[in-house]
Tab-separated table of C-alpha atoms and ligand atoms in Angstrom:
chain	number	residue	atom	x	y	z
A	1	MET	CA	0.330	-15.161	15.689
A	2	GLU	CA	3.447	-13.783	13.845
A	3	ILE	CA	3.260	-13.035	10.053
A	4	ILE	CA	6.085	-11.890	7.792
A	5	VAL	CA	5.298	-8.838	5.746
A	6	ALA	CA	6.946	-8.938	2.396
A	7	THR	CA	7.909	-5.327	2.377
A	8	LYS	CA	11.156	-3.017	2.892
A	9	ASN	CA	8.903	0.015	3.044
A	10	LYS	CA	8.900	1.353	6.609
A	11	GLY	CA	5.890	3.529	6.165
A	12	LYS	CA	3.805	0.548	5.000
A	13	LEU	CA	5.371	-1.747	7.842
A	14	ARG	CA	4.400	0.704	10.441
A	15	GLU	CA	0.750	0.670	9.013
A	16	PHE	CA	0.480	-3.155	8.959
A	17	SER	CA	1.821	-3.165	12.492
A	18	ARG	CA	-0.737	-0.722	14.030
A	19	ILE	CA	-3.686	-1.964	12.061
A	20	LEU	CA	-3.083	-5.650	12.766
A	21	ALA	CA	-1.877	-5.303	16.409
A	22	PRO	CA	-5.502	-4.961	17.903
A	23	MET	CA	-6.167	-8.486	16.172
A	24	ASP	CA	-3.183	-10.063	18.123
A	25	ILE	CA	-1.273	-10.246	14.759
A	26	GLN	CA	2.538	-9.438	14.993
A	27	VAL	CA	4.206	-8.466	12.050
A	28	VAL	CA	7.888	-8.722	10.918
A	29	GLY	CA	9.442	-7.086	7.953
A	30	MET	CA	11.938	-8.653	5.637
A	31	GLU	CA	14.689	-6.345	6.889
A	32	ASP	CA	14.011	-7.578	10.566
A	33	LEU	CA	14.643	-11.196	9.200
A	34	ASP	CA	17.737	-10.060	7.159
A	35	ILE	CA	16.105	-10.927	3.797
A	36	HIS	CA	17.435	-8.688	1.150
A	37	LEU	CA	15.874	-10.247	-1.835
A	38	ASP	CA	14.996	-8.123	-4.740
A	39	ILE	CA	11.644	-9.123	-5.962
A	40	GLU	CA	10.739	-8.094	-9.488
A	41	GLU	CA	7.184	-6.707	-9.546
A	42	ASN	CA	6.486	-7.364	-13.070
A	43	GLY	CA	2.668	-7.799	-12.742
A	44	GLU	CA	0.172	-5.615	-14.443
A	45	THR	CA	-2.227	-5.306	-11.546
A	46	PHE	CA	-2.020	-4.639	-7.886
A	47	TYR	CA	-3.205	-8.306	-7.296
A	48	ASP	CA	-0.460	-9.892	-9.591
A	49	ASN	CA	2.375	-7.791	-7.801
A	50	ALA	CA	0.927	-8.617	-4.158
A	51	LYS	CA	0.835	-12.244	-5.097
A	52	ILE	CA	4.355	-12.304	-6.650
A	53	LYS	CA	5.775	-10.577	-3.530
A	54	ALA	CA	3.961	-12.926	-0.920
A	55	GLU	CA	4.788	-16.126	-2.816
A	56	ALA	CA	8.450	-15.286	-3.307
A	57	ILE	CA	8.979	-14.808	0.521
A	58	HIS	CA	6.773	-17.842	1.362
A	59	ALA	CA	8.969	-19.836	-1.163
A	60	LEU	CA	12.081	-18.621	0.751
A	61	THR	CA	10.881	-19.071	4.373
A	62	GLY	CA	7.938	-21.640	4.182
A	63	LYS	CA	6.167	-19.270	6.763
A	64	ALA	CA	2.790	-17.306	6.605
A	65	VAL	CA	3.522	-14.236	4.674
A	66	VAL	CA	1.321	-11.074	3.738
A	67	ALA	CA	2.163	-8.746	1.013
A	68	ASP	CA	0.531	-5.561	-0.209
A	69	ASP	CA	0.761	-3.948	-3.562
A	70	SER	CA	-0.709	-0.357	-3.793
A	71	GLY	CA	-0.611	2.824	-5.615
A	72	LEU	CA	-2.270	6.114	-6.533
A	73	CYS	CA	-4.575	6.171	-9.602
A	74	VAL	CA	-5.304	9.614	-10.966
A	75	ASP	CA	-8.587	9.671	-13.135
A	76	ALA	CA	-7.103	12.618	-15.261
A	77	LEU	CA	-4.130	10.515	-16.072
A	78	GLY	CA	-5.978	7.542	-17.078
A	79	GLY	CA	-5.296	5.753	-13.776
A	80	ARG	CA	-1.458	6.566	-13.709
A	81	PRO	CA	0.860	6.113	-11.862
A	82	GLY	CA	-1.082	3.143	-10.692
A	83	VAL	CA	1.043	-0.071	-10.222
A	84	TYR	CA	4.057	2.217	-11.179
A	85	SER	CA	3.568	4.595	-8.220
A	86	ALA	CA	6.894	3.739	-6.676
A	87	ARG	CA	8.698	3.898	-9.919
A	88	TYR	CA	7.020	7.294	-11.170
A	89	GLY	CA	9.700	9.526	-12.439
A	90	GLY	CA	12.259	6.687	-11.569
A	91	GLU	CA	12.609	4.529	-8.604
A	92	ASP	CA	15.212	6.663	-6.923
A	93	LEU	CA	13.607	10.077	-7.559
A	94	PRO	CA	12.676	11.233	-3.902
A	95	TYR	CA	9.013	11.892	-3.030
A	96	PRO	CA	8.983	15.626	-2.986
A	97	GLN	CA	10.161	15.446	-6.625
A	98	LYS	CA	7.731	12.687	-7.560
A	99	ILE	CA	4.919	14.894	-6.017
A	100	ALA	CA	6.106	17.961	-7.926
A	101	MET	CA	6.120	15.975	-11.154
A	102	LEU	CA	2.535	14.956	-10.593
A	103	LEU	CA	1.400	18.496	-9.654
A	104	GLU	CA	2.988	19.739	-12.782
A	105	GLU	CA	1.219	16.923	-14.860
A	106	LEU	CA	-2.033	18.285	-13.406
A	107	LYS	CA	-1.287	21.968	-13.462
A	108	ASP	CA	-4.177	22.652	-16.036
A	109	CYS	CA	-6.502	20.197	-14.446
A	110	PRO	CA	-9.529	21.929	-12.820
A	111	PRO	CA	-10.838	20.917	-9.156
A	112	GLU	CA	-13.652	18.831	-10.480
A	113	LYS	CA	-11.264	16.645	-12.432
A	114	ARG	CA	-8.785	16.069	-9.815
A	115	THR	CA	-10.279	12.893	-8.736
A	116	ALA	CA	-8.156	10.018	-7.679
A	117	GLN	CA	-7.914	6.714	-5.615
A	118	PHE	CA	-5.558	4.884	-3.570
A	119	ALA	CA	-5.859	1.275	-4.220
A	120	CYS	CA	-4.321	-1.575	-2.224
A	121	VAL	CA	-4.351	-5.421	-2.576
A	122	ILE	CA	-3.410	-7.431	0.360
A	123	TYR	CA	-2.254	-11.086	-0.521
A	124	PHE	CA	-1.869	-13.583	2.280
A	125	VAL	CA	-0.052	-17.041	1.711
A	126	ASP	CA	-0.675	-19.450	4.650
A	127	GLU	CA	1.964	-21.930	5.711
A	128	LYS	CA	0.612	-24.500	3.395
A	129	GLY	CA	1.238	-22.211	0.397
A	130	ARG	CA	-2.533	-21.237	-0.249
A	131	GLY	CA	-3.175	-17.822	-1.170
A	132	TYR	CA	-6.006	-15.122	-0.552
A	133	GLY	CA	-6.407	-11.739	-1.890
A	134	PHE	CA	-8.290	-8.657	-0.425
A	135	GLU	CA	-8.859	-5.316	-1.760
A	136	GLY	CA	-9.335	-1.773	-0.369
A	137	ILE	CA	-9.921	1.533	-2.199
A	138	CYS	CA	-9.845	5.005	-0.815
A	139	PRO	CA	-11.319	7.768	-3.078
A	140	GLY	CA	-10.162	11.165	-2.828
A	141	THR	CA	-8.664	14.151	-4.905
A	142	ILE	CA	-5.206	15.451	-5.829
A	143	GLY	CA	-4.698	18.856	-4.211
A	144	TYR	CA	-2.838	21.992	-5.608
A	145	GLN	CA	-0.241	21.778	-2.876
A	146	CYS	CA	1.148	19.613	0.016
A	147	LYS	CA	-0.383	19.805	3.429
A	148	GLY	CA	0.646	18.127	6.624
A	149	GLU	CA	3.887	16.463	7.827
A	150	ARG	CA	2.885	12.744	8.675
A	151	GLY	CA	2.888	9.713	6.441
A	152	PHE	CA	4.843	8.717	3.517
A	153	GLY	CA	4.775	8.677	-0.354
A	154	TYR	CA	2.093	10.775	-1.977
A	155	ASP	CA	0.173	11.398	1.389
A	156	PRO	CA	0.897	15.209	1.353
A	157	ILE	CA	-1.229	15.690	-1.895
A	158	PHE	CA	-3.922	13.002	-1.536
A	159	TYR	CA	-6.930	14.768	-0.050
A	160	VAL	CA	-10.041	13.249	1.608
A	161	GLY	CA	-12.186	16.206	2.030
A	162	GLU	CA	-10.279	19.219	3.179
A	163	GLU	CA	-7.590	17.219	4.667
A	164	SER	CA	-4.555	15.496	3.124
A	165	PHE	CA	-3.602	12.043	4.277
A	166	SER	CA	-0.527	13.807	5.763
A	167	SER	CA	-2.588	15.975	7.903
A	168	LEU	CA	-4.695	13.089	9.278
A	169	THR	CA	-3.805	11.424	12.621
A	170	ASP	CA	-2.767	7.605	12.227
A	171	GLU	CA	-6.065	6.614	13.463
A	172	GLN	CA	-8.001	8.880	11.000
A	173	LYS	CA	-5.833	7.633	8.065
A	174	ASP	CA	-6.248	3.918	8.985
A	175	ALA	CA	-10.045	4.373	9.179
A	176	CYS	CA	-10.407	5.393	5.659
A	177	SER	CA	-7.224	4.277	3.954
A	178	HIS	CA	-7.099	1.674	1.090
A	179	ARG	CA	-4.534	-0.234	3.274
A	180	GLY	CA	-6.835	-0.071	6.406
A	181	LYS	CA	-9.763	-1.356	4.449
A	182	ALA	CA	-7.897	-4.287	2.857
A	183	LEU	CA	-6.013	-5.191	6.063
A	184	ARG	CA	-9.303	-5.295	8.141
A	185	ALA	CA	-11.008	-7.506	5.440
A	186	PHE	CA	-7.883	-9.777	5.650
A	187	ALA	CA	-7.890	-9.806	9.564
A	188	GLN	CA	-11.663	-10.749	9.422
A	189	ALA	CA	-11.152	-13.559	7.208
A	190	LEU	CA	-8.112	-14.812	8.937
A	191	PRO	CA	-9.632	-17.019	11.688
A	192	GLU	CA	-11.616	-18.925	9.190
A	193	ILE	CA	-8.710	-19.258	6.788
A	194	LEU	CA	-6.433	-20.626	9.618
A	195	ASN	CA	-9.025	-23.176	10.649
A	196	ARG	CA	-9.047	-24.752	6.950
A	197	PRO	CA	-7.785	-28.261	7.010
B	1	IMP	P1	4.664	-0.729	-4.054
B	1	IMP	O1	3.316	-1.317	-3.565
B	1	IMP	O2	5.689	-1.085	-3.171
B	1	IMP	O3	4.697	-0.978	-5.458
B	1	IMP	O4	4.617	0.752	-3.827
B	1	IMP	C1	3.454	1.526	-3.651
B	1	IMP	C2	3.789	2.939	-3.866
B	1	IMP	O5	2.423	3.677	-3.895
B	1	IMP	C3	4.474	3.486	-2.653
B	1	IMP	O6	5.826	3.458	-2.628
B	1	IMP	C4	3.903	4.911	-2.669
B	1	IMP	O7	4.552	5.599	-3.455
B	1	IMP	C5	2.457	4.726	-3.069
B	1	IMP	N1	1.507	4.528	-1.864
B	1	IMP	C6	0.892	3.414	-1.652
B	1	IMP	N2	0.128	3.496	-0.530
B	1	IMP	C7	0.295	4.783	-0.034
B	1	IMP	C8	-0.033	5.421	1.005
B	1	IMP	O8	-0.806	5.067	1.839
B	1	IMP	N3	0.358	6.859	1.185
B	1	IMP	C9	1.132	7.345	0.094
B	1	IMP	N4	1.654	6.793	-0.923
B	1	IMP	C10	1.270	5.360	-0.975
């Protein structure tokens, strides 16, 4: 089965592709389909934003669409940057600078208070326009420095135990990540969803 992923983020698209491939789901991104729609993510929750993105692309294509909205919620910052993770410090600020800003905000924060979580909501709209949401959470901590070369976004400073997301293999990240958990819940529910009259 082919599903459109409502994202332009190549890092996310790679993760969708490798997590859903074993369930025989092929994904195509917006850029693969030459869709250059700018969707305003003006929701206040991950759920709202994922729904906005999936519904916008479904309205345009009439096809089955899946979207994710995700972000990093830092406890010492009252859950920031949260839904604003991609816009933290400005949308165009490169990630090394976003990370430096976050580390600066946390410079006086002791190890036991550096808890955080990555959160993800996957929202699926079927061909008939019916929607379904799935959530995944990955608890961790914000380190004092970057570690590892892999991944994207805030991966280099998000630690699960001694390792950052950037120092895990793809399989290790997918097994514990917020997106891995939410996508597996979605993939598990999909056969039943597709059988609904
Ligand atoms: P949005 O869902 O497109 O609004 O963007 C979510 C933002 O959260 C991404 O651009 C990243 O900054 C961050 N993010 C979400 N998931 C991950 C992840 O798995 N690793 C690193 N950063 C992530």
